[in-house]
Short mmCIF file of C-alpha atoms and ligand atoms in Angstrom, two decimals:
data_model
loop_
_atom_site.label_atom_id
_atom_site.label_comp_id
_atom_site.label_asym_id
_atom_site.label_seq_id
_atom_site.Cartn_x
_atom_site.Cartn_y
_atom_site.Cartn_z
CA UNK A 1 -127.03 271.76 42.04
CA UNK A 2 -125.77 273.79 39.12
CA UNK A 3 -122.80 276.15 38.93
CA UNK A 4 -123.74 279.60 37.58
CA UNK A 5 -122.36 283.14 37.56
CA UNK A 6 -124.48 286.15 38.52
CA UNK A 7 -123.82 289.41 36.61
CA UNK A 8 -124.99 292.69 38.15
CA UNK A 9 -125.35 295.98 36.35
CA UNK A 10 -125.56 299.43 37.86
CA UNK A 11 -129.08 300.32 38.87
CA UNK A 12 -128.66 304.05 38.43
CA UNK A 13 -128.44 304.18 34.66
CA UNK A 14 -131.11 301.50 34.35
CA UNK A 15 -133.76 303.65 35.94
CA UNK A 16 -134.28 305.96 32.97
CA UNK A 17 -136.02 305.53 29.66
CA UNK A 18 -132.82 304.21 28.07
CA UNK A 19 -132.84 301.08 30.16
CA UNK A 20 -133.37 298.67 27.27
CA UNK A 21 -130.80 300.38 25.13
CA UNK A 22 -128.16 299.96 27.86
CA UNK A 23 -129.15 296.39 28.64
CA UNK A 24 -129.07 295.33 25.00
CA UNK A 25 -125.61 296.85 24.56
CA UNK A 26 -124.37 295.15 27.69
CA UNK A 27 -125.79 291.81 26.62
CA UNK A 28 -124.14 292.14 23.24
CA UNK A 29 -120.74 292.80 24.86
CA UNK A 30 -121.06 289.97 27.37
CA UNK A 31 -121.78 287.60 24.49
CA UNK A 32 -118.88 289.01 22.48
CA UNK A 33 -116.47 288.70 25.42
CA UNK A 34 -117.52 285.06 25.90
CA UNK A 35 -117.55 284.13 22.22
CA UNK A 36 -116.10 280.68 21.64
CA UNK A 37 -117.42 279.44 24.99
CA UNK A 38 -120.65 277.44 25.34
CA UNK A 39 -123.05 279.04 27.80
CA UNK A 40 -126.60 280.32 28.24
CA UNK A 41 -127.46 283.82 29.36
CA UNK A 42 -130.63 284.28 31.36
CA UNK A 43 -131.93 287.80 31.83
CA UNK A 44 -133.43 288.71 35.19
CA UNK A 45 -134.34 292.17 36.40
CA UNK A 46 -131.09 294.17 36.76
CA UNK A 47 -129.11 290.94 36.60
CA UNK A 48 -128.05 288.18 34.27
CA UNK A 49 -127.22 284.56 34.96
CA UNK A 50 -124.50 282.80 33.01
CA UNK A 51 -125.29 279.09 33.03
CA UNK A 52 -124.82 275.75 31.28
CA UNK A 53 -121.10 276.25 30.74
CA UNK A 54 -118.41 273.64 30.95
CA UNK A 55 -116.72 273.56 34.37
CA UNK A 56 -113.33 273.92 32.64
CA UNK A 57 -114.44 277.33 31.26
CA UNK A 58 -115.45 278.71 34.65
CA UNK A 59 -112.26 280.71 35.40
CA UNK A 60 -112.01 282.04 31.83
CA UNK A 61 -115.58 283.32 32.03
CA UNK A 62 -114.85 285.08 35.33
CA UNK A 63 -111.71 286.75 33.89
CA UNK A 64 -113.53 287.85 30.71
CA UNK A 65 -116.51 289.29 32.59
CA UNK A 66 -114.18 291.34 34.79
CA UNK A 67 -113.28 293.34 31.66
CA UNK A 68 -116.75 294.07 30.32
CA UNK A 69 -117.59 297.75 30.89
CA UNK A 70 -121.02 298.13 32.44
CA UNK A 71 -120.69 294.95 34.51
CA UNK A 72 -120.47 296.17 38.10
CA UNK A 73 -120.08 292.95 40.07
CA UNK A 74 -120.20 289.22 39.51
CA UNK A 75 -120.74 286.33 41.90
CA UNK A 76 -119.79 282.72 41.30
CA UNK A 77 -122.89 280.91 42.61
CA UNK A 78 -124.88 277.69 42.72
CA UNK A 79 -128.47 277.28 41.68
CA UNK A 80 -130.37 274.62 43.67
CA UNK A 81 -134.04 273.68 44.16
CA UNK A 82 -135.57 275.75 46.92
CA UNK A 83 -135.68 272.87 49.38
CA UNK A 84 -134.19 273.21 52.84
CA UNK A 85 -132.04 270.08 52.73
CA UNK A 86 -130.72 270.88 49.27
CA UNK A 87 -129.87 274.45 50.24
CA UNK A 88 -128.09 273.23 53.35
CA UNK A 89 -126.13 270.63 51.39
CA UNK A 90 -124.89 273.41 49.07
CA UNK A 91 -124.16 275.96 51.82
CA UNK A 92 -122.05 273.82 54.19
CA UNK A 93 -119.03 273.22 51.91
CA UNK A 94 -119.08 276.89 50.82
CA UNK A 95 -118.29 277.93 54.40
CA UNK A 96 -115.30 275.64 54.80
CA UNK A 97 -112.72 278.43 54.54
CA UNK A 98 -114.58 280.99 56.67
CA UNK A 99 -112.58 282.55 59.48
CA UNK A 100 -113.95 284.90 62.13
CA UNK A 101 -117.49 286.19 61.89
CA UNK A 102 -120.25 285.32 59.42
CA UNK A 103 -123.92 285.71 58.71
CA UNK A 104 -126.53 284.17 56.44
CA UNK A 105 -128.67 286.61 54.47
CA UNK A 106 -131.81 285.38 52.75
CA UNK A 107 -133.90 287.18 50.20
CA UNK A 108 -137.20 285.34 49.62
CA UNK A 109 -138.88 286.47 46.39
CA UNK A 110 -140.65 283.10 46.43
CA UNK A 111 -143.32 283.74 49.06
CA UNK A 112 -144.73 280.23 48.61
CA UNK A 113 -141.69 278.82 50.39
CA UNK A 114 -142.88 277.90 53.87
CA UNK A 115 -139.98 279.26 55.95
CA UNK A 116 -139.70 283.08 56.27
CA UNK A 117 -136.31 284.51 55.30
CA UNK A 118 -135.15 285.50 58.81
CA UNK A 119 -136.01 282.07 60.13
CA UNK A 120 -134.26 280.34 57.23
CA UNK A 121 -131.08 282.39 57.79
CA UNK A 122 -131.16 281.51 61.48
CA UNK A 123 -131.63 277.79 60.81
CA UNK A 124 -128.82 277.67 58.27
CA UNK A 125 -126.58 279.70 60.61
CA UNK A 126 -127.16 277.02 63.22
CA UNK A 127 -126.27 274.25 60.76
CA UNK A 128 -123.07 276.04 59.75
CA UNK A 129 -122.07 276.54 63.40
CA UNK A 130 -122.67 272.89 64.17
CA UNK A 131 -120.05 271.96 61.57
CA UNK A 132 -117.48 274.79 61.87
CA UNK A 133 -118.42 276.32 65.23
CA UNK A 134 -114.90 275.98 66.64
CA UNK A 135 -113.51 278.51 64.15
CA UNK A 136 -116.35 280.93 63.42
CA UNK A 137 -119.10 282.94 65.11
CA UNK A 138 -122.18 284.85 64.05
CA UNK A 139 -122.10 288.64 63.66
CA UNK A 140 -125.11 290.04 61.81
CA UNK A 141 -123.90 293.68 61.88
CA UNK A 142 -120.37 293.57 60.43
CA UNK A 143 -119.64 290.00 59.34
CA UNK A 144 -116.33 289.09 57.68
CA UNK A 145 -118.13 286.45 55.61
CA UNK A 146 -121.66 286.36 54.24
CA UNK A 147 -123.65 283.51 52.73
CA UNK A 148 -126.37 284.86 50.49
CA UNK A 149 -129.48 282.87 49.61
CA UNK A 150 -131.59 284.37 46.89
CA UNK A 151 -134.88 282.44 46.59
CA UNK A 152 -136.29 283.05 43.13
CA UNK A 153 -139.94 282.84 42.17
CA UNK A 154 -139.23 279.88 39.87
CA UNK A 155 -138.49 277.56 42.79
CA UNK A 156 -134.70 277.84 42.50
CA UNK A 157 -132.32 279.42 45.00
CA UNK A 158 -129.06 281.15 44.11
CA UNK A 159 -126.39 280.63 46.74
CA UNK A 160 -123.08 282.49 46.92
CA UNK A 161 -120.46 283.86 49.29
CA UNK A 162 -118.36 286.02 47.01
CA UNK A 163 -118.96 289.25 45.11
CA UNK A 164 -116.23 290.38 42.73
CA UNK A 165 -115.96 294.05 41.74
CA UNK A 166 -115.63 294.53 37.97
CA UNK A 167 -115.05 297.52 35.67
CA UNK A 168 -118.41 299.14 36.44
CA UNK A 169 -119.40 302.22 34.48
CA UNK A 170 -121.40 302.00 31.27
CA UNK A 171 -121.53 299.53 28.38
CA UNK A 172 -119.18 300.17 25.46
CA UNK A 173 -120.81 302.20 22.73
CA UNK A 174 -123.19 304.04 25.05
CA UNK A 175 -120.84 307.07 25.13
CA UNK A 176 -119.62 307.41 21.57
CA UNK A 177 -116.28 306.63 19.97
CA UNK A 178 -112.93 308.13 21.00
CA UNK A 179 -109.48 308.08 19.41
CA UNK A 180 -106.85 307.26 22.02
CA UNK A 181 -103.31 308.51 21.42
CA UNK A 182 -101.51 305.38 22.55
CA UNK A 183 -97.81 305.58 23.36
CA UNK A 184 -95.83 302.77 24.93
CA UNK A 185 -95.89 304.54 28.30
CA UNK A 186 -97.80 304.01 31.52
CA UNK A 187 -100.39 306.75 31.15
CA UNK A 188 -102.14 306.39 27.82
CA UNK A 189 -103.33 302.77 28.30
CA UNK A 190 -104.82 303.82 31.65
CA UNK A 191 -106.50 306.83 30.00
CA UNK A 192 -108.03 304.48 27.41
CA UNK A 193 -109.27 302.09 30.08
CA UNK A 194 -110.91 304.96 31.96
CA UNK A 195 -112.83 306.13 28.91
CA UNK A 196 -113.97 302.54 28.21
CA UNK A 197 -115.32 302.50 31.73
CA UNK A 198 -117.55 305.42 30.81
CA UNK A 199 -118.85 303.51 27.79
CA UNK A 200 -116.65 305.04 25.12
CA UNK A 201 -115.68 302.75 22.25
CA UNK A 202 -111.96 303.14 21.42
CA UNK A 203 -109.77 303.27 18.39
CA UNK A 204 -106.15 304.12 18.96
CA UNK A 205 -103.36 305.91 17.15
CA UNK A 206 -99.66 305.26 17.64
CA UNK A 207 -96.87 307.37 16.18
CA UNK A 208 -93.87 305.30 15.31
CA UNK A 209 -90.40 306.60 14.38
CA UNK A 210 -88.81 303.79 12.46
CA UNK A 211 -85.79 303.24 12.35
CA UNK A 212 -85.15 305.41 15.45
CA UNK A 213 -87.67 303.29 17.33
CA UNK A 214 -87.53 299.59 16.46
CA UNK A 215 -89.96 296.69 15.95
CA UNK A 216 -89.85 295.87 19.66
CA UNK A 217 -91.26 299.31 20.52
CA UNK A 218 -94.12 298.76 18.10
CA UNK A 219 -94.75 295.24 19.42
CA UNK A 220 -94.92 296.66 22.92
CA UNK A 221 -97.66 299.09 21.82
CA UNK A 222 -99.55 296.25 20.12
CA UNK A 223 -99.37 294.22 23.34
CA UNK A 224 -100.70 297.18 25.33
CA UNK A 225 -103.33 297.80 22.67
CA UNK A 226 -104.56 294.20 22.96
CA UNK A 227 -104.97 294.61 26.72
CA UNK A 228 -107.01 297.79 26.29
CA UNK A 229 -108.97 296.25 23.40
CA UNK A 230 -110.48 293.77 25.87
CA UNK A 231 -112.15 296.65 27.70
CA UNK A 232 -113.25 298.27 24.46
CA UNK A 233 -114.85 295.13 22.94
CA UNK A 234 -112.14 295.14 20.26
CA UNK A 235 -110.14 298.07 18.91
CA UNK A 236 -108.43 299.25 15.75
CA UNK A 237 -104.87 300.51 16.12
CA UNK A 238 -103.69 303.00 13.50
CA UNK A 239 -99.90 303.12 13.27
CA UNK A 240 -98.62 306.37 11.77
CA UNK A 241 -95.08 306.77 10.48
CA UNK A 242 -93.79 309.87 12.22
CA UNK A 243 -90.11 309.93 11.29
CA UNK A 244 -90.31 312.40 8.38
CA UNK A 245 -92.24 314.90 10.45
CA UNK A 246 -89.75 314.64 13.31
CA UNK A 247 -86.83 315.06 10.95
CA UNK A 248 -88.44 318.11 9.36
CA UNK A 249 -89.05 319.72 12.74
CA UNK A 250 -85.54 318.84 13.88
CA UNK A 251 -84.00 320.36 10.78
CA UNK A 252 -86.02 323.54 10.52
CA UNK A 253 -87.37 324.57 13.93
CA UNK A 254 -85.94 325.77 17.23
CA UNK A 255 -84.68 322.84 19.26
CA UNK A 256 -86.50 323.70 22.49
CA UNK A 257 -89.87 323.53 20.68
CA UNK A 258 -89.35 319.99 19.32
CA UNK A 259 -91.90 318.33 21.64
CA UNK A 260 -94.37 321.20 21.32
CA UNK A 261 -94.29 320.89 17.53
CA UNK A 262 -94.56 317.10 17.61
CA UNK A 263 -97.59 317.27 19.84
CA UNK A 264 -99.33 319.65 17.46
CA UNK A 265 -98.74 317.28 14.55
CA UNK A 266 -99.92 314.27 16.57
CA UNK A 267 -103.11 316.03 17.56
CA UNK A 268 -103.91 317.14 14.02
CA UNK A 269 -103.28 313.67 12.56
CA UNK A 270 -105.32 311.98 15.29
CA UNK A 271 -108.21 314.36 14.66
CA UNK A 272 -108.05 313.69 10.93
CA UNK A 273 -108.06 309.92 11.47
CA UNK A 274 -110.96 310.23 13.92
CA UNK A 275 -112.94 312.34 11.46
CA UNK A 276 -112.32 309.75 8.73
CA UNK A 277 -113.35 306.76 10.85
CA UNK A 278 -116.27 307.89 12.98
CA UNK A 279 -114.36 309.19 16.02
CA UNK A 280 -115.91 311.98 18.08
CA UNK A 281 -113.16 312.80 20.56
CA UNK A 282 -109.42 312.57 21.15
CA UNK A 283 -108.09 310.91 24.32
CA UNK A 284 -104.61 311.43 25.76
CA UNK A 285 -102.81 310.27 28.88
CA UNK A 286 -101.66 313.77 29.82
CA UNK A 287 -101.44 314.77 33.47
CA UNK A 288 -101.01 318.41 34.38
CA UNK A 289 -97.42 319.39 35.16
CA UNK A 290 -96.01 315.87 34.86
CA UNK A 291 -93.46 316.82 32.19
CA UNK A 292 -92.56 319.92 30.16
CA UNK A 293 -95.09 319.06 27.48
CA UNK A 294 -97.91 318.90 29.97
CA UNK A 295 -97.94 322.41 31.40
CA UNK A 296 -101.05 324.48 30.83
CA UNK A 297 -99.16 326.48 28.17
CA UNK A 298 -98.08 323.31 26.31
CA UNK A 299 -101.56 321.84 26.48
CA UNK A 300 -103.01 325.12 25.19
CA UNK A 301 -100.65 324.93 22.25
CA UNK A 302 -101.49 321.34 21.28
CA UNK A 303 -105.18 321.80 21.99
CA UNK A 304 -105.45 324.86 19.76
CA UNK A 305 -104.84 322.93 16.52
CA UNK A 306 -107.96 320.76 16.86
CA UNK A 307 -111.66 321.40 17.30
CA UNK A 308 -112.72 317.96 18.51
CA UNK A 309 -113.10 317.62 22.28
CA UNK A 310 -109.94 316.28 23.91
CA UNK A 311 -110.48 314.04 26.93
CA UNK A 312 -107.63 313.78 29.41
CA UNK A 313 -108.95 311.50 32.16
CA UNK A 314 -105.62 311.55 34.06
CA UNK A 315 -105.23 315.31 34.11
CA UNK A 316 -105.40 315.57 37.92
CA UNK A 317 -103.79 312.23 38.76
CA UNK A 318 -100.47 311.80 40.53
CA UNK A 319 -98.18 309.30 38.82
CA UNK A 320 -98.63 306.84 41.69
CA UNK A 321 -102.40 306.94 41.29
CA UNK A 322 -102.04 306.13 37.61
CA UNK A 323 -99.57 303.33 38.36
CA UNK A 324 -102.06 301.81 40.79
CA UNK A 325 -104.64 301.50 38.01
CA UNK A 326 -102.03 300.32 35.49
CA UNK A 327 -101.11 297.51 37.89
CA UNK A 328 -104.74 296.60 38.46
CA UNK A 329 -105.55 296.37 34.74
CA UNK A 330 -102.29 294.55 34.01
CA UNK A 331 -100.62 297.07 31.67
CA UNK A 332 -97.88 298.28 34.04
CA UNK A 333 -95.36 295.46 33.49
CA UNK A 334 -95.49 295.96 29.72
CA UNK A 335 -95.44 299.77 29.92
CA UNK A 336 -92.16 299.80 31.85
CA UNK A 337 -90.30 297.65 29.30
CA UNK A 338 -87.36 299.77 28.18
CA UNK A 339 -88.04 300.52 24.49
CA UNK A 340 -87.81 304.09 23.21
CA UNK A 341 -90.88 306.06 22.42
CA UNK A 342 -90.85 308.39 19.43
CA UNK A 343 -90.82 311.33 21.86
CA UNK A 344 -87.42 310.36 23.23
CA UNK A 345 -85.90 310.59 19.76
CA UNK A 346 -84.52 314.11 19.14
CA UNK A 347 -85.35 314.99 22.73
CA UNK A 348 -84.14 318.56 23.32
CA UNK A 349 -81.77 319.22 26.21
CA UNK A 350 -83.92 322.06 27.47
CA UNK A 351 -87.51 321.72 26.24
CA UNK A 352 -89.65 324.86 26.43
CA UNK A 353 -91.81 324.56 29.52
CA UNK A 354 -94.03 327.52 28.76
CA UNK A 355 -93.94 327.85 24.97
CA UNK A 356 -95.26 331.18 23.65
CA UNK A 357 -97.87 330.96 20.93
CA UNK A 358 -96.41 333.64 18.64
CA UNK A 359 -93.05 331.88 18.69
CA UNK A 360 -94.62 328.48 18.01
CA UNK A 361 -96.52 329.86 15.01
CA UNK A 362 -93.39 331.54 13.66
CA UNK A 363 -91.35 328.35 13.92
CA UNK A 364 -94.12 326.21 12.49
CA UNK A 365 -94.37 328.52 9.46
CA UNK A 366 -91.01 327.09 8.34
CA UNK A 367 -92.74 323.76 7.64
CA UNK A 368 -95.26 322.69 5.03
CA UNK A 369 -97.63 321.41 7.71
CA UNK A 370 -100.42 320.30 5.35
CA UNK A 371 -98.13 318.37 3.04
CA UNK A 372 -96.42 316.57 5.94
CA UNK A 373 -99.81 315.58 7.36
CA UNK A 374 -101.14 314.36 4.02
CA UNK A 375 -98.02 312.29 3.49
CA UNK A 376 -98.34 310.69 6.93
CA UNK A 377 -102.03 309.96 6.34
CA UNK A 378 -101.32 308.33 2.99
CA UNK A 379 -99.42 305.45 4.60
CA UNK A 380 -101.17 304.41 7.82
CA UNK A 381 -101.09 300.79 8.94
CA UNK A 382 -104.30 299.46 10.51
CA UNK A 383 -104.06 296.62 13.02
CA UNK A 384 -107.22 294.91 14.33
CA UNK A 385 -106.91 294.07 18.02
P1 ATP B 401 -97.51 307.96 28.41
O1 ATP B 401 -97.15 307.26 29.68
O2 ATP B 401 -98.93 307.74 27.99
O3 ATP B 401 -96.51 307.75 27.32
P2 ATP B 401 -96.14 310.27 29.25
O4 ATP B 401 -96.28 310.58 30.68
O5 ATP B 401 -94.93 309.58 28.77
O6 ATP B 401 -97.44 309.50 28.78
P3 ATP B 401 -95.84 312.14 27.11
O7 ATP B 401 -94.79 311.31 26.51
O8 ATP B 401 -95.65 313.59 27.29
O9 ATP B 401 -96.33 311.64 28.52
O10 ATP B 401 -97.15 311.95 26.25
C1 ATP B 401 -98.36 312.57 26.59
C2 ATP B 401 -99.48 311.89 25.81
O11 ATP B 401 -99.28 312.06 24.41
C3 ATP B 401 -99.52 310.40 26.00
O12 ATP B 401 -100.23 310.04 27.16
C4 ATP B 401 -100.19 309.93 24.74
O13 ATP B 401 -101.60 310.09 24.85
C5 ATP B 401 -99.64 310.90 23.71
N1 ATP B 401 -98.46 310.31 23.06
C6 ATP B 401 -97.16 310.48 23.36
N2 ATP B 401 -96.36 309.77 22.53
C7 ATP B 401 -97.17 309.15 21.66
C8 ATP B 401 -96.97 308.25 20.56
N3 ATP B 401 -95.75 307.86 20.19
N4 ATP B 401 -98.06 307.79 19.91
C9 ATP B 401 -99.29 308.16 20.28
N5 ATP B 401 -99.54 308.99 21.30
C10 ATP B 401 -98.51 309.47 21.98
MG1 MG B 402 -94.65 308.73 26.88
#
């Protein structure tokens, strides 16, 4: 009896001609996520088996696989010889914690095995009942617990009771490379995670306003970046010093347009960094109407300074929906730590909710936009996460 982990990928994207491309990418990322751990990866049709690992690495492997985009579900399982007594010996302890209804489901790819699948399920069901029959009963239609027996053609059976939902989506790198504008807030890490799920490799850009925002604020972003990097199979974080630009806007432009102006600079700088480092899209955590800078007028204004596509996966999300995902992926607790973001520095009392384009352009003409951008780009810190 050997402990293994079954990895399942989505069948839909594997049906096309690109099947091998997707599978190779996925395999590469599974190996990368599990680097430093001893294991063997066996490729089956539409599935992989992780085997020959040390028992002490079992939980780590499970946690790492949960973050690999393109992995849809995993099952901790046992592999045993396809022999009735051996299967039974493996199955009985697995059912110890069952409560309520259960069923046994057998899939017999190995047609040389003497007992047909329905009969085998029935026999094992009887064995389970004879041990735990006081607490559980059989329900083949809607069971609360299921024991699955997967009899392979090589004379081994995979046995499991648990299927864990993972990220799903597509393997990283199958959908290009995006530049995530990563603040210390709740939304942008979630936006990054969602694009990883669709197979987009991430780099991220953070605008930092030292000394108005301190080291702790930057550390918080690095911590969040590390969490997102796990879904992106690693990530570079570009930290841009934003203070001079903010001071220039504050000094020369109308106060109510502060955020509007900042956003336009952030978008331009992110696009430039993306163009320099192989990025094909910009990603933000904006959600329509959430704050003054996220009205359709504000988004039009910040969008109009770039030509790259801007992906805003949270655009139609309520805050609570975003928080739900942030909690699930583990970023929420860090995001709510109380360190200022650069956007809270110089925050106007009454920000323009529907900024007018002609006014924005007139105010912006007071600044040497190109020079400010070049200066910011000349001193960018790169952190490998
Ligand atoms: P978040 O929770 O992601 O901070 P938010 O609801 O606070 O979002 P805003 O502060 O208006 O919204 O920011 C909108 C988007 O702009 C963010 O989701 C992020 O993509 C980008 N952004 C804001 N501040 C920064 C920053 N300091 N560095 C990089 N990107 C930023
Ligand atoms: Mg924010």
